[in-house]
XYZ file of N, CA and C in Angstrom:
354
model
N 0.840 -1.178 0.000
C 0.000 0.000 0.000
C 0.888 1.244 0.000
N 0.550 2.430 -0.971
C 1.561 3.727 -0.788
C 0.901 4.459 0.549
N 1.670 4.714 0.470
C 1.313 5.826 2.146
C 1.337 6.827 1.950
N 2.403 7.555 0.866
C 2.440 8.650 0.336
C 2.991 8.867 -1.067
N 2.599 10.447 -1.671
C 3.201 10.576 -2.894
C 4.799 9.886 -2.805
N 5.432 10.455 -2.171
C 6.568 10.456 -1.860
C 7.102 8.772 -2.056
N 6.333 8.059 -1.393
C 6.546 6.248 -1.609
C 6.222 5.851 -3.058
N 5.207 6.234 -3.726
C 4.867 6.520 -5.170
C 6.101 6.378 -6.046
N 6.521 7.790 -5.440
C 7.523 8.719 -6.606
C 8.879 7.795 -6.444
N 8.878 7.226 -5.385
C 10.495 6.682 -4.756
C 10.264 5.065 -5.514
N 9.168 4.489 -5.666
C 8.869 3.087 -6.355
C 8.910 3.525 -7.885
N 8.862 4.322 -8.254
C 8.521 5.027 -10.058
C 10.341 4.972 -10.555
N 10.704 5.896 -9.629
C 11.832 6.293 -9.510
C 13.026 4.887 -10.053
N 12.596 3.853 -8.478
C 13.428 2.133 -8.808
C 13.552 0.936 -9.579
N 11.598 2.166 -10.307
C 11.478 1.123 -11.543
C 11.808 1.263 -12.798
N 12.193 2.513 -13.052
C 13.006 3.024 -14.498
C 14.461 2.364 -14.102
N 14.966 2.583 -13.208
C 16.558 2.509 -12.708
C 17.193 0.832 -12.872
N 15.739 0.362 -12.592
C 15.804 -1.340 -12.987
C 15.729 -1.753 -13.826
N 14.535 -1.018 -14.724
C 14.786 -1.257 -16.411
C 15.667 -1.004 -17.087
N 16.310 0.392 -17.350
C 17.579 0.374 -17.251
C 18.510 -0.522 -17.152
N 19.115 -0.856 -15.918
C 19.774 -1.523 -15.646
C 20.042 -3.193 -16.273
N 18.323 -3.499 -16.288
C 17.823 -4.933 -16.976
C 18.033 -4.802 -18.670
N 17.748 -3.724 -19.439
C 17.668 -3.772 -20.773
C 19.545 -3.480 -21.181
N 19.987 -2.587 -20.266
C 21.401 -2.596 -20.595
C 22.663 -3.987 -19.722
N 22.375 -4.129 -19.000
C 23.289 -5.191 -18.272
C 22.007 -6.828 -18.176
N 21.462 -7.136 -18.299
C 20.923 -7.957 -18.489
C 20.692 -8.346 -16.405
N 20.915 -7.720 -15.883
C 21.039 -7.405 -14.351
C 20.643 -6.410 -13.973
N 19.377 -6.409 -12.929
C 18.313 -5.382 -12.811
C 19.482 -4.419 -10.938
N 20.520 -5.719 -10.934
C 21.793 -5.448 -9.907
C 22.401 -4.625 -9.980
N 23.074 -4.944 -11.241
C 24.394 -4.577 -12.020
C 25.222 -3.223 -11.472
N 23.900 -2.393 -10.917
C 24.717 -1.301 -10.408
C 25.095 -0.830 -9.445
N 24.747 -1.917 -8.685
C 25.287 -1.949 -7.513
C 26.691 -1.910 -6.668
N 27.209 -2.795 -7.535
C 29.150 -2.624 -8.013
C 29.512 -2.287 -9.252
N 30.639 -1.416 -9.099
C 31.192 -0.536 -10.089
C 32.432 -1.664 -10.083
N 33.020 -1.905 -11.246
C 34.845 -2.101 -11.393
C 35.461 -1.262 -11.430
N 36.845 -1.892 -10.896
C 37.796 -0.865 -10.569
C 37.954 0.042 -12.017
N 37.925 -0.481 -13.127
C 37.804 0.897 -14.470
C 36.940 2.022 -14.469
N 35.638 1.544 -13.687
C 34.647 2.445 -13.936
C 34.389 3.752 -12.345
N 35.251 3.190 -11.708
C 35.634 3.834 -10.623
C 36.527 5.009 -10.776
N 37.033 5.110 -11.659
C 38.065 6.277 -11.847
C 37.335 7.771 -11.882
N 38.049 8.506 -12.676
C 37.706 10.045 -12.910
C 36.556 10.274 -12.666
N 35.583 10.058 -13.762
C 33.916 10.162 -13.388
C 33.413 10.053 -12.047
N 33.777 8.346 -11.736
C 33.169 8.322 -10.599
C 33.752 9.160 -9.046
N 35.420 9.148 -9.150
C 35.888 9.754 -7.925
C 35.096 11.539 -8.225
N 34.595 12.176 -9.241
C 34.243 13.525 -9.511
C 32.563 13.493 -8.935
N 32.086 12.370 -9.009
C 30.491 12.273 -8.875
C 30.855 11.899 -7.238
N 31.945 11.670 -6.926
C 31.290 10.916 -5.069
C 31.685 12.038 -4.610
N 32.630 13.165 -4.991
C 32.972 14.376 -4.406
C 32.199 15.185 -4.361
N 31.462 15.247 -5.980
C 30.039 16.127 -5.402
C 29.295 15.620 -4.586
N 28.668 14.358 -4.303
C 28.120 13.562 -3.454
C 28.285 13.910 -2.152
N 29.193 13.815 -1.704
C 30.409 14.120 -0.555
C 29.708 15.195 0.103
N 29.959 16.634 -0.933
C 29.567 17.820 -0.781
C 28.384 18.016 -0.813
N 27.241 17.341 -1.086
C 25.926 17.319 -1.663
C 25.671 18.189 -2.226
N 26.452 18.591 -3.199
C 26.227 19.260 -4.300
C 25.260 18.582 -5.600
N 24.401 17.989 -5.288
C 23.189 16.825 -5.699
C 23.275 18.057 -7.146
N 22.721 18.856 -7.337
C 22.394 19.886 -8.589
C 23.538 19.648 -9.660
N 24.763 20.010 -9.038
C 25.789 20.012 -9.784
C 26.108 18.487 -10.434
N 26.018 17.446 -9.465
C 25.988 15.977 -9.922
C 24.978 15.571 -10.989
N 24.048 15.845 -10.606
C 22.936 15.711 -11.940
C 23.291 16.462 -13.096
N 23.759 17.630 -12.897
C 24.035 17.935 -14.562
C 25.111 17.575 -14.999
N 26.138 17.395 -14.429
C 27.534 16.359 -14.519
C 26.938 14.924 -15.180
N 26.159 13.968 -14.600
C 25.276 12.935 -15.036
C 24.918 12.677 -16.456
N 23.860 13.665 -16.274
C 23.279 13.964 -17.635
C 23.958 14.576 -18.937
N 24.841 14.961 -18.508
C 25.776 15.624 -19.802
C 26.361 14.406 -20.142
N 27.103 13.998 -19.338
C 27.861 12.602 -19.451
C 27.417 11.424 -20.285
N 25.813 11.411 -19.638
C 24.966 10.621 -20.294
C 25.065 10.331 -21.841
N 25.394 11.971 -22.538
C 24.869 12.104 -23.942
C 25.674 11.350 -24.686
N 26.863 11.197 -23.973
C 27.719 10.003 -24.975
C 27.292 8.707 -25.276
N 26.331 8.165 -24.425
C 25.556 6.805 -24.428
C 26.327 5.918 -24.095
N 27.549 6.038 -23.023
C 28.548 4.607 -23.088
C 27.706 4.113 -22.146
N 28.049 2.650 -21.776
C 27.512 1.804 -21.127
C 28.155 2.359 -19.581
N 29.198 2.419 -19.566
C 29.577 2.737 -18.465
C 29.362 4.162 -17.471
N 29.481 4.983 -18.248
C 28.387 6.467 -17.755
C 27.045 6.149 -17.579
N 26.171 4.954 -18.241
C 24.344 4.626 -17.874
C 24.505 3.687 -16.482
N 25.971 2.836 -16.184
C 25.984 2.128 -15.040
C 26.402 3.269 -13.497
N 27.306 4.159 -13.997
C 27.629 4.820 -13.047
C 26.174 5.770 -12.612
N 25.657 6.192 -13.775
C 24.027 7.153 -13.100
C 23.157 6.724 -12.336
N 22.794 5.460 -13.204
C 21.902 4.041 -12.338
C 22.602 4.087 -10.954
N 23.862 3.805 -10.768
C 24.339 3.790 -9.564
C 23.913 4.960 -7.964
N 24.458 6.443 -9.265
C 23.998 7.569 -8.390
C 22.757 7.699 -8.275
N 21.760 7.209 -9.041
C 20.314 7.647 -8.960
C 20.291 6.787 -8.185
N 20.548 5.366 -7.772
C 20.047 5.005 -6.738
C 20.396 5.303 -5.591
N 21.686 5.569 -5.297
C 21.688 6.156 -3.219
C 21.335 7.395 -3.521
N 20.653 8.282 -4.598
C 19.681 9.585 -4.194
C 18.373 9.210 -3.858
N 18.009 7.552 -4.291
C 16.281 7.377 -4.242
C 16.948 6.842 -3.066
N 17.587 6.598 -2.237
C 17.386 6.119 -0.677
C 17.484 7.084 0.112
N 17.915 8.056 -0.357
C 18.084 9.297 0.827
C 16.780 10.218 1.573
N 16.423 10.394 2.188
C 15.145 10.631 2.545
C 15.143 12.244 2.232
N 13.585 12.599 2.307
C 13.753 14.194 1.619
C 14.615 14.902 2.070
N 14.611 15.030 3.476
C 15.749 15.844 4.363
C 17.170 16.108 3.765
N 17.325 15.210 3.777
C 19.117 14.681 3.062
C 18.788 15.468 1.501
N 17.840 15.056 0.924
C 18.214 15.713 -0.457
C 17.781 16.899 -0.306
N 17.214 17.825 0.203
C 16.973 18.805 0.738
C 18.159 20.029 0.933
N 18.970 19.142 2.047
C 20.354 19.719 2.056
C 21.170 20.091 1.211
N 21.226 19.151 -0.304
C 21.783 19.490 -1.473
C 20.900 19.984 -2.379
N 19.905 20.903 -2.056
C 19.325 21.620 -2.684
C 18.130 20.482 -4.251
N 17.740 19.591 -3.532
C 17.480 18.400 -4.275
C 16.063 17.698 -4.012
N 15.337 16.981 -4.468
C 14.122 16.546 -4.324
C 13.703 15.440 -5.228
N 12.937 14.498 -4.564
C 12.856 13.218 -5.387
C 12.152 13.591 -6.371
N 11.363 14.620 -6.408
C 10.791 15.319 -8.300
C 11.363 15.343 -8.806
N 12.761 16.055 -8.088
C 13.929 16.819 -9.407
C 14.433 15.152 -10.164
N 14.832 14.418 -9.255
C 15.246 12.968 -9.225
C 14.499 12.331 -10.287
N 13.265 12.166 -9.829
C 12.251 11.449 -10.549
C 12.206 12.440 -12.555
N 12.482 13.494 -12.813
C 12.458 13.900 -13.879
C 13.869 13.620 -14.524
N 15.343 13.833 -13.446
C 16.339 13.490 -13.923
C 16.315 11.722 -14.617
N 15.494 10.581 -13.946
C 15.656 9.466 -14.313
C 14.921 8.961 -15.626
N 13.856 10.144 -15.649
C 12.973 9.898 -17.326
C 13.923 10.545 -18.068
N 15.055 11.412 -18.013
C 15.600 12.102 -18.638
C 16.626 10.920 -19.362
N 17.377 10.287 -18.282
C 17.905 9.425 -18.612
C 17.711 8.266 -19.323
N 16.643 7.865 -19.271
C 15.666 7.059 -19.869
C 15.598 7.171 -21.203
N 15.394 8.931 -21.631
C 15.166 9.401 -22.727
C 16.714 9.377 -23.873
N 17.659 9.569 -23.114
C 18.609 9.194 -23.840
C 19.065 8.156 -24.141
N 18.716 6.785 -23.406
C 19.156 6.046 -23.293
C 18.553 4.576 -24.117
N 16.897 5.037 -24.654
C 16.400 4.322 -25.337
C 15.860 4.832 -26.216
N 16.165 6.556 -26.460
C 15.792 7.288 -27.420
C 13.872 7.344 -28.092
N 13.335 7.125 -26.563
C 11.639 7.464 -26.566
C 11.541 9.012 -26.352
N 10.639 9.711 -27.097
C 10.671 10.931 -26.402
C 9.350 11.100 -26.771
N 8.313 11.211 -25.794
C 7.169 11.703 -25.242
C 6.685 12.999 -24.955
């Protein structure tokens, strides 16, 4: 049962991130661990904003990144979009952030990534 928008938006949110994950890695997991390759630059630049909760700045870092379509920039986002859908509003709050903003960043991703546009 949802209890709130908010539980809604946070299940919407895990279910693009899984498709994703399922149509590109054949593992709805997959992004759960990064390899040590995909750990480098990108990712040490995305956990620093993280770090900082500079959440705004990470998302457009993300999404730019995105436009190249590598597999490995759609595993590292999947990754970040998911410890932003666990963080409770408060926390994303702090980085100037909200599971809306979240929830539009992950159709965004979506949109590049299977090239639907609605």
């Amino acid at each position: 049962m949802i209890r709130n928008q908010d539980d809604w938006l946070t299940g919407q949110i895990d279910t693009i991130i899984k498709l994703l994950a399922q149509l590109y890695f054949q593992d709805s997991k997959a992004i759960t661990c990064l390899d040590e390759s995909e750990k480098r630059n990108l990712y040490q630049e995305a956990m620093a904003l993280m770090e900082k909760q500079a959440y705004q700045q990470l998302n457009q870092l993300l999404l730019e990144k995105a436009e190249t379509r590598s597999k490995e920039t759609l595993k590292l986002a999947l990754h970040i979009y998911d410890r932003f859908n666990r963080l409770s509003d408060e926390e994303l709050e702090k980085g100037a952030f909200s599971h809306n903003r979240l929830y539009g960043a992950v159709q965004e991703l979506e949109k590049i990534y299977t090239n639907f546009f609605f």
